[in-house]
Coordinates of C-alpha atoms in Angstrom, one line a residue:
X1 CA -3.3 9.4 51.7
X2 CA -5.2 8.2 48.1
X3 CA -8.2 6.2 49.1
X4 CA -8.9 6.1 45.3
X5 CA -6.4 5.0 42.5
X6 CA -6.4 2.6 39.7
X7 CA -4.4 -0.3 40.4
X8 CA -1.9 -1.7 37.9
X9 CA -1.3 -5.6 37.2
X10 CA 0.9 -7.3 39.3
X11 CA 2.5 -9.0 36.2
X12 CA 2.4 -8.2 32.6
X13 CA 2.8 -11.7 31.8
X14 CA 0.2 -14.6 32.0
X15 CA 1.2 -18.1 31.1
X16 CA -0.8 -20.7 29.2
X17 CA 0.9 -23.8 30.0
X18 CA 4.4 -23.3 28.4
X19 CA 3.5 -20.4 26.7
X20 CA 3.7 -16.6 27.7
X21 CA 0.8 -14.3 26.9
X22 CA 2.2 -10.5 27.4
X23 CA -0.3 -7.9 27.7
X24 CA 1.2 -5.3 26.1
X25 CA 1.3 -7.9 22.9
X26 CA -2.1 -8.1 23.0
X27 CA -3.3 -4.9 23.6
X28 CA -1.3 -4.0 19.9
X29 CA -2.9 -7.2 18.8
X30 CA -6.3 -6.2 19.4
X31 CA -5.2 -2.8 18.1
X32 CA -4.6 -4.4 14.7
X33 CA -7.8 -5.7 14.2
X34 CA -9.7 -3.1 15.5
X35 CA -8.1 -0.9 12.6
X36 CA -8.3 -3.4 10.2
X37 CA -11.7 -4.0 10.7
X38 CA -12.9 -0.3 10.7
X39 CA -10.8 0.5 8.1
X40 CA -12.6 -2.5 5.5
X41 CA -16.0 -1.0 6.3
X42 CA -14.6 2.7 5.7
X43 CA -12.8 1.4 2.3
X44 CA -16.2 -0.5 1.0
X45 CA -18.2 2.6 1.5
X46 CA -15.9 4.4 -0.5
X47 CA -16.5 1.9 -3.3
X48 CA -13.4 -0.6 -2.8
X49 CA -13.4 -3.9 -2.4
X50 CA -13.8 -6.1 0.6
X51 CA -10.1 -7.4 1.7
X52 CA -7.8 -5.1 0.1
X53 CA -7.4 -3.3 3.7
X54 CA -6.4 -6.4 4.8
X55 CA -3.9 -7.3 2.3
X56 CA -2.1 -3.9 2.2
X57 CA -2.1 -4.0 6.2
X58 CA 0.1 -7.3 5.7
X59 CA 2.7 -5.0 4.5
X60 CA 2.3 -1.6 6.7
X61 CA 2.0 -3.5 10.2
X62 CA 5.2 -5.3 10.0
X63 CA 6.8 -2.1 8.4
X64 CA 5.4 -0.2 11.0
X65 CA 6.4 -2.2 14.1
X66 CA 9.7 -2.2 13.2
X67 CA 9.8 1.6 12.5
X68 CA 8.4 2.1 15.7
X69 CA 11.2 0.2 17.8
X70 CA 13.9 1.8 15.6
X71 CA 12.2 5.2 16.5
X72 CA 12.5 4.1 20.1
X73 CA 15.8 2.7 20.2
X74 CA 17.3 5.1 18.7
X75 CA 15.5 8.1 20.7
X76 CA 16.4 6.3 23.8
X77 CA 19.9 4.7 22.9
X78 CA 20.7 5.3 26.4
X79 CA 18.4 2.5 27.6
X80 CA 20.1 -0.1 25.4
X81 CA 23.8 1.2 24.7
X82 CA 24.7 3.0 27.9
X83 CA 26.8 1.7 30.5
X84 CA 25.7 -1.5 32.3
X85 CA 23.0 -1.7 29.4
X86 CA 22.7 -5.0 27.3
X87 CA 22.1 -4.3 23.5
X88 CA 20.1 -7.4 23.0
X89 CA 17.4 -5.8 25.1
X90 CA 16.7 -3.6 21.6
X91 CA 15.3 -6.8 20.6
X92 CA 12.8 -7.5 23.1
X93 CA 9.6 -5.5 22.1
X94 CA 7.3 -7.5 24.3
X95 CA 9.0 -5.4 27.2
X96 CA 7.6 -2.0 25.5
X97 CA 9.0 0.8 23.6
X98 CA 7.1 1.8 20.4
X99 CA 7.6 5.2 18.8
X100 CA 4.2 6.2 16.8
X101 CA 6.4 8.2 14.9
X102 CA 8.6 5.9 13.9
X103 CA 5.7 3.4 13.2
X104 CA 3.3 5.9 11.2
X105 CA 6.7 6.8 9.2
X106 CA 7.7 3.2 8.2
X107 CA 4.1 1.8 8.0
X108 CA 3.3 4.1 5.7
X109 CA 6.4 2.8 3.4
X110 CA 4.8 -0.6 3.7
X111 CA 1.3 0.7 2.6
X112 CA 2.8 2.6 -0.5
X113 CA 4.3 -1.2 -1.6
X114 CA 0.9 -2.7 -0.7
X115 CA -0.9 -0.1 -2.7
X116 CA 1.2 -0.2 -5.6
X117 CA 1.0 -3.8 -6.1
X118 CA -2.8 -3.2 -5.5
X119 CA -3.1 -0.1 -8.1
X120 CA -4.9 2.1 -6.2
X121 CA -3.7 5.7 -4.6
X122 CA -1.9 5.5 -1.2
X123 CA -3.5 8.8 0.4
X124 CA -7.2 7.1 -0.4
X125 CA -6.4 3.8 1.5
X126 CA -4.8 6.2 4.3
X127 CA -8.0 8.5 4.7
X128 CA -10.0 5.1 5.2
X129 CA -7.8 3.8 7.9
X130 CA -7.3 7.1 10.0
X131 CA -9.8 6.8 12.4
X132 CA -8.9 2.7 12.9
X133 CA -5.2 3.8 13.4
X134 CA -6.6 5.9 16.3
X135 CA -8.3 3.3 17.7
X136 CA -5.6 0.9 17.7
X137 CA -3.3 3.7 19.3
X138 CA -6.4 3.6 21.9
X139 CA -5.8 0.0 22.3
X140 CA -2.2 0.1 22.4
X141 CA -2.0 2.8 25.0
X142 CA -3.4 0.0 27.8
X143 CA 0.1 -2.0 27.2
X144 CA 2.1 0.7 28.8
X145 CA -0.6 0.2 32.0
X146 CA 0.3 -3.8 31.7
X147 CA 4.4 -2.9 31.9
X148 CA 3.5 0.1 34.5
X149 CA 5.4 2.5 31.9
X150 CA 5.1 6.0 30.6
X151 CA 2.7 7.6 33.6
X152 CA 3.4 11.2 34.6
X153 CA 4.1 13.3 37.8
X154 CA 2.8 12.0 41.1
X155 CA -0.4 13.0 41.9
X156 CA -3.4 12.1 44.3
X157 CA -6.3 12.6 42.2
X158 CA -9.0 9.4 42.0
X159 CA -8.1 8.5 38.6
X160 CA -4.5 8.3 39.4
X161 CA -2.5 5.0 38.3
X162 CA -0.9 3.2 41.2
X163 CA 3.1 2.2 40.7
X164 CA 4.6 -1.0 42.5
X165 CA 8.2 -0.6 43.2
X166 CA 10.7 -1.6 40.2
X167 CA 13.7 -1.4 38.1
X168 CA 14.0 2.9 37.3
X169 CA 10.3 3.5 38.9
X170 CA 9.1 4.5 42.8
X171 CA 5.7 3.1 44.1
X172 CA 3.5 5.8 44.4
X173 CA 0.6 7.2 42.5
X174 CA 0.8 9.1 39.1
X175 CA -0.8 10.7 36.8
X176 CA -2.1 7.8 34.1
X177 CA -1.1 9.1 30.9
X178 CA -1.6 6.1 29.2
X179 CA -5.3 6.6 29.8
X180 CA -5.1 10.4 28.7
X181 CA -3.5 9.3 25.6
X182 CA -6.3 6.5 25.2
X183 CA -9.1 8.8 25.7
X184 CA -7.6 11.4 23.5
X185 CA -7.4 9.1 20.5
X186 CA -10.5 8.3 21.2
X187 CA -11.8 11.5 20.7
X188 CA -9.6 11.6 17.4
X189 CA -11.3 9.0 15.9
X190 CA -14.8 10.4 16.6
X191 CA -13.7 13.9 14.9
X192 CA -12.1 12.2 12.1
X193 CA -15.1 9.9 11.3
X194 CA -17.6 13.0 11.8
X195 CA -15.6 15.6 9.6
X196 CA -15.1 12.9 7.0
X197 CA -18.7 12.7 6.7
X198 CA -19.5 16.4 6.9
X199 CA -16.8 17.8 4.3
X200 CA -16.0 14.3 2.2
X201 CA -12.3 14.6 2.6
X202 CA -10.4 12.8 0.1
X203 CA -6.6 12.8 -1.3
X204 CA -5.6 12.2 2.5
X205 CA -7.0 14.9 4.0
X206 CA -9.0 12.5 6.6
X207 CA -5.3 11.2 7.8
X208 CA -4.0 14.4 7.8
X209 CA -6.7 15.7 10.2
X210 CA -6.1 12.5 12.3
X211 CA -2.2 13.5 12.2
X212 CA -2.7 17.2 13.2
X213 CA -5.5 16.1 16.1
X214 CA -3.4 13.5 17.7
X215 CA 0.0 15.6 17.8
X216 CA -1.9 18.2 20.0
X217 CA -2.9 15.7 22.6
X218 CA 0.3 14.3 22.4
X219 CA 2.0 17.4 23.1
X220 CA 0.5 18.3 26.1
X221 CA 0.2 14.6 27.4
X222 CA 4.5 14.2 26.9
X223 CA 4.9 17.5 29.2
X224 CA 3.2 15.6 32.0
X225 CA 5.6 12.3 31.6
X226 CA 8.1 11.9 33.8
X227 CA 10.5 9.0 32.5
X228 CA 13.8 9.6 31.0
X229 CA 13.8 11.4 27.6
X230 CA 16.2 13.7 25.5
X231 CA 15.7 17.3 25.7
X232 CA 15.8 20.0 23.1
X233 CA 16.1 24.0 24.9
X234 CA 14.4 22.3 27.9
X235 CA 11.5 20.8 26.1
X236 CA 11.2 16.8 25.5
X237 CA 12.0 15.6 22.0
X238 CA 8.7 14.0 21.5
X239 CA 7.0 17.6 22.0
X240 CA 9.4 18.9 19.6
X241 CA 8.4 16.4 17.4
X242 CA 4.5 16.9 17.7
X243 CA 5.0 20.5 17.0
X244 CA 6.6 20.0 13.3
X245 CA 4.4 17.3 12.5
X246 CA 1.4 18.9 13.4
X247 CA 2.5 22.0 11.2
X248 CA 3.1 19.9 8.4
X249 CA -0.4 18.2 8.7
X250 CA -1.8 21.5 8.5
X251 CA -0.1 22.9 5.5
X252 CA -0.7 19.4 3.4
X253 CA -4.6 20.0 4.8
X254 CA -4.6 23.6 3.2
X255 CA -2.6 22.7 0.3
X256 CA -4.2 19.7 -1.0
X257 CA -7.8 21.4 -0.3
X258 CA -6.5 24.1 -2.9
X259 CA -4.8 21.8 -5.4
X260 CA -6.8 18.7 -5.4
X261 CA -10.4 19.5 -4.1
X262 CA -13.4 16.8 -3.3
X263 CA -12.9 13.4 -2.9
X264 CA -11.3 10.7 -5.3
X265 CA -14.3 9.3 -7.6
X266 CA -12.7 6.0 -7.9
X267 CA -10.7 4.4 -5.1
X268 CA -9.8 1.0 -6.3
X269 CA -10.1 0.2 -9.9
X270 CA -11.4 -3.4 -11.8
X271 CA -8.6 -5.2 -12.0
X272 CA -10.6 -8.0 -13.8
X273 CA -8.8 -10.9 -16.1
X274 CA -9.2 -9.0 -19.2
X275 CA -8.3 -6.2 -17.6
X276 CA -5.0 -7.5 -16.1
X277 CA -3.6 -10.1 -18.1
X278 CA -1.7 -8.8 -20.9
X279 CA -2.1 -12.6 -22.6
X280 CA -5.8 -12.1 -22.4
X281 CA -5.7 -8.7 -23.9
X282 CA -3.4 -9.9 -26.9
X283 CA -6.2 -12.7 -27.7
X284 CA -8.8 -10.8 -27.6
X285 CA -7.2 -8.0 -29.8
X286 CA -6.2 -11.1 -32.3
X287 CA -9.8 -12.6 -32.3
X288 CA -11.3 -9.5 -33.1
X289 CA -9.0 -8.4 -35.8
X290 CA -9.6 -11.9 -37.0
X291 CA -13.3 -11.4 -37.0
X292 CA -13.0 -8.4 -38.7
X293 CA -11.1 -9.8 -41.9
X294 CA -13.5 -12.6 -41.8
X295 CA -16.5 -9.9 -42.3
X296 CA -14.7 -7.8 -44.8
X297 CA -13.9 -11.0 -47.0
X298 CA -17.9 -11.9 -46.6
X299 CA -19.3 -8.6 -47.7
X300 CA -16.7 -8.5 -51.1
X301 CA -17.9 -11.9 -51.6
X302 CA -21.5 -10.6 -51.5
X303 CA -20.4 -7.7 -53.3
X304 CA -19.1 -9.5 -56.4
X305 CA -22.0 -12.0 -56.3
X306 CA -24.8 -9.4 -56.4
X307 CA -24.6 -8.0 -60.2
X308 CA -24.3 -11.7 -61.5
X309 CA -27.6 -12.9 -59.7
X310 CA -29.5 -9.7 -60.5
X311 CA -29.8 -8.6 -56.9
X312 CA -28.2 -4.9 -57.1
X313 CA -27.1 -2.6 -59.7
X314 CA -29.0 -0.2 -61.8
X315 CA -29.0 -2.5 -64.7
X316 CA -30.8 -5.3 -62.6
X317 CA -33.1 -2.7 -61.6
X318 CA -33.9 -1.8 -64.9
X319 CA -34.5 -5.2 -66.4
X320 CA -36.5 -5.9 -62.9
X321 CA -38.6 -2.7 -64.0
X322 CA -39.3 -4.1 -67.6
X323 CA -40.0 -7.6 -66.4
X324 CA -43.2 -6.3 -63.9
X325 CA -44.1 -4.5 -67.1
X326 CA -44.4 -7.2 -69.3
X327 CA -45.6 -9.3 -66.7
X328 CA -48.8 -6.4 -66.5
X329 CA -49.4 -6.4 -70.2
X330 CA -49.3 -10.2 -71.1
X331 CA -53.0 -11.0 -69.0
X332 CA -54.2 -7.8 -70.6
X333 CA -53.6 -9.0 -74.8
X334 CA -54.0 -12.9 -73.7
X335 CA -58.1 -12.1 -73.3
X336 CA -58.6 -11.2 -76.8
X337 CA -57.4 -15.1 -78.2
X338 CA -59.4 -17.0 -75.5
X339 CA -62.8 -14.9 -76.4
X340 CA -61.9 -15.7 -80.1
X341 CA -61.8 -19.5 -79.3
X342 CA -65.0 -19.6 -77.3
X343 CA -66.9 -17.7 -80.3

């Protein structure tokens, strides 16, 4: 008999009047806010502007949710399109079922669109957000606890999770794989933050490190799960996905370090009115040309006036020299007449 275990919620929905508050959605929302908060702090520390991470997340999050749901529905299509199933359930995202692989892949597309609109490099933005994504996953995994899903094999360990009887599950105590993955993601976030400070990771390498480290944990955690899944050569599909993505992340880390060492010096260029508005640019150029024309006209007038007024030129200088000599000579010669008159 198991005397110690983690109890599961009796329900995953709390009704606030007529409004249902679902634990699964609540955990995802908390994760998004944590990721944006930490990503914003890291982006500013890299020289970016406040609010840029949130602006791009407006594109990345919806794309990520759609991608995560698509991956889940495609890889577990029998849950929605099999015999006796209702395909409408594929749209009930609040009941659980988001594949991180699809969320990251399609979320990256949304982030790329947002980065293009802001004129910033996607790899730099991904580096800033990488540990925040890991923290978001750590929060989101507790949504599986509310839904009593994605648990592992039966066990009598003190930290086993209690699962009640229900559709597609048998009452008992099981390995809390959602908890294992949540703790692993916390460790991944800490690893990325440390490595980024220690080695000044740039050009997408912090994000690649997050992907590689997450895949290592996901591989062995996935191996413990007992929920229905597709198998290839006797191994769960998500285990194979973890292996392939891990290899790609490591290859990117190695090649990126050789081809583009160091970190980006500028992650978000200045986009002031003078730099971004074509009309302002043209107006400034026209004004500069007009000012230059006026300056040249004034210089030409001054040059033409100079010789006539005796202000410049060799002849005027000679005349000025002669005048100075005459002025010096007149007082000397005029002393004689004055003396004669006195006598």
